[in-house]
Short mmCIF file of C-alpha atoms in Angstrom, two decimals:
data_model
loop_
_atom_site.label_atom_id
_atom_site.label_comp_id
_atom_site.label_asym_id
_atom_site.label_seq_id
_atom_site.Cartn_x
_atom_site.Cartn_y
_atom_site.Cartn_z
CA UNK A 1 -43.76 -32.98 -42.18
CA UNK A 2 -41.58 -35.37 -40.58
CA UNK A 3 -38.98 -34.75 -43.12
CA UNK A 4 -38.99 -31.05 -42.50
CA UNK A 5 -38.74 -31.65 -38.66
CA UNK A 6 -35.78 -33.74 -39.30
CA UNK A 7 -34.14 -31.11 -41.51
CA UNK A 8 -34.80 -28.60 -39.15
CA UNK A 9 -33.38 -30.62 -35.98
CA UNK A 10 -30.19 -31.34 -38.07
CA UNK A 11 -29.76 -27.60 -39.04
CA UNK A 12 -30.04 -26.80 -35.37
CA UNK A 13 -27.38 -29.40 -34.19
CA UNK A 14 -25.11 -28.32 -37.04
CA UNK A 15 -25.59 -24.59 -36.24
CA UNK A 16 -24.89 -25.34 -32.53
CA UNK A 17 -21.62 -27.03 -33.42
CA UNK A 18 -20.57 -24.21 -35.71
CA UNK A 19 -21.10 -21.67 -32.86
CA UNK A 20 -19.03 -23.76 -30.50
CA UNK A 21 -15.36 -22.58 -30.47
CA UNK A 22 -12.86 -25.38 -31.50
CA UNK A 23 -9.79 -23.75 -30.05
CA UNK A 24 -11.40 -22.08 -26.81
CA UNK A 25 -9.12 -20.02 -24.66
CA UNK A 26 -7.97 -21.59 -21.30
CA UNK A 27 -10.03 -20.73 -18.34
CA UNK A 28 -7.30 -21.15 -15.57
CA UNK A 29 -3.50 -20.83 -15.37
CA UNK A 30 -0.71 -21.88 -13.03
CA UNK A 31 1.18 -18.97 -11.55
CA UNK A 32 4.14 -18.99 -9.12
CA UNK A 33 4.83 -16.62 -6.36
CA UNK A 34 8.64 -16.83 -7.22
CA UNK A 35 10.26 -16.00 -10.62
CA UNK A 36 10.77 -19.32 -12.32
CA UNK A 37 11.74 -20.05 -15.78
CA UNK A 38 9.40 -21.58 -18.36
CA UNK A 39 11.93 -24.53 -18.30
CA UNK A 40 11.62 -25.02 -14.52
CA UNK A 41 7.80 -24.74 -14.81
CA UNK A 42 7.80 -27.36 -17.52
CA UNK A 43 9.79 -29.74 -15.22
CA UNK A 44 7.52 -29.21 -12.30
CA UNK A 45 4.52 -29.61 -14.50
CA UNK A 46 5.92 -33.00 -16.05
CA UNK A 47 6.85 -34.25 -12.60
CA UNK A 48 3.51 -33.67 -11.18
CA UNK A 49 1.72 -35.14 -14.19
CA UNK A 50 3.88 -38.19 -13.68
CA UNK A 51 3.56 -38.61 -9.92
CA UNK A 52 -0.37 -38.00 -10.48
CA UNK A 53 -0.34 -40.84 -13.21
CA UNK A 54 -1.78 -38.53 -15.93
CA UNK A 55 -0.57 -38.71 -19.58
CA UNK A 56 1.93 -36.00 -19.89
CA UNK A 57 0.93 -35.26 -23.56
CA UNK A 58 -2.69 -34.03 -22.67
CA UNK A 59 -3.15 -30.36 -23.75
CA UNK A 60 -6.00 -29.78 -21.14
CA UNK A 61 -6.42 -31.74 -17.82
CA UNK A 62 -9.83 -32.74 -16.85
CA UNK A 63 -10.78 -31.82 -13.25
CA UNK A 64 -13.20 -34.90 -13.17
CA UNK A 65 -10.36 -37.09 -13.54
CA UNK A 66 -9.51 -38.95 -10.21
CA UNK A 67 -5.88 -38.10 -10.46
CA UNK A 68 -6.42 -34.25 -10.93
CA UNK A 69 -6.40 -33.65 -7.16
CA UNK A 70 -3.16 -35.42 -7.07
CA UNK A 71 -1.78 -33.21 -9.77
CA UNK A 72 -3.01 -30.19 -8.14
CA UNK A 73 -1.59 -31.08 -4.79
CA UNK A 74 1.70 -31.63 -6.26
CA UNK A 75 1.63 -28.17 -8.22
CA UNK A 76 0.79 -26.51 -5.04
CA UNK A 77 3.57 -28.26 -3.28
CA UNK A 78 5.95 -26.98 -5.91
CA UNK A 79 4.68 -23.23 -5.09
CA UNK A 80 2.17 -22.80 -7.97
CA UNK A 81 -1.38 -21.55 -7.52
CA UNK A 82 -4.07 -22.10 -9.84
CA UNK A 83 -5.93 -18.84 -10.90
CA UNK A 84 -8.50 -17.75 -13.47
CA UNK A 85 -6.89 -16.86 -16.82
CA UNK A 86 -7.27 -13.35 -16.54
CA UNK A 87 -5.83 -12.94 -13.04
CA UNK A 88 -2.17 -12.25 -12.22
CA UNK A 89 -1.06 -11.60 -15.77
CA UNK A 90 2.26 -10.07 -14.41
CA UNK A 91 3.13 -13.07 -12.20
CA UNK A 92 5.54 -15.60 -13.65
CA UNK A 93 5.44 -17.93 -15.26
CA UNK A 94 2.09 -19.52 -16.26
CA UNK A 95 0.81 -22.28 -18.36
CA UNK A 96 -2.83 -23.13 -19.51
CA UNK A 97 -4.90 -25.45 -17.58
#
């Protein structure tokens, strides 16, 4: 019986992992009220990451990171607004967050 429960528990855990998408879509994106090129966005993004002390190679940013507020403040100062991914698709440009 104990072996059966262990197997059932492992199967449930593995099923949960299989159901979790490994490449989930971004939940938010940065948009600018002005027209800026992707190159300009990349410069602004990297500058703000650097100023906030965040590793520039991170694909996603963790809001619980203490430096995230500094990064957000910098991006807002550059004229970007953080919005839900589905919002403002026609504003330019945006990058996943």
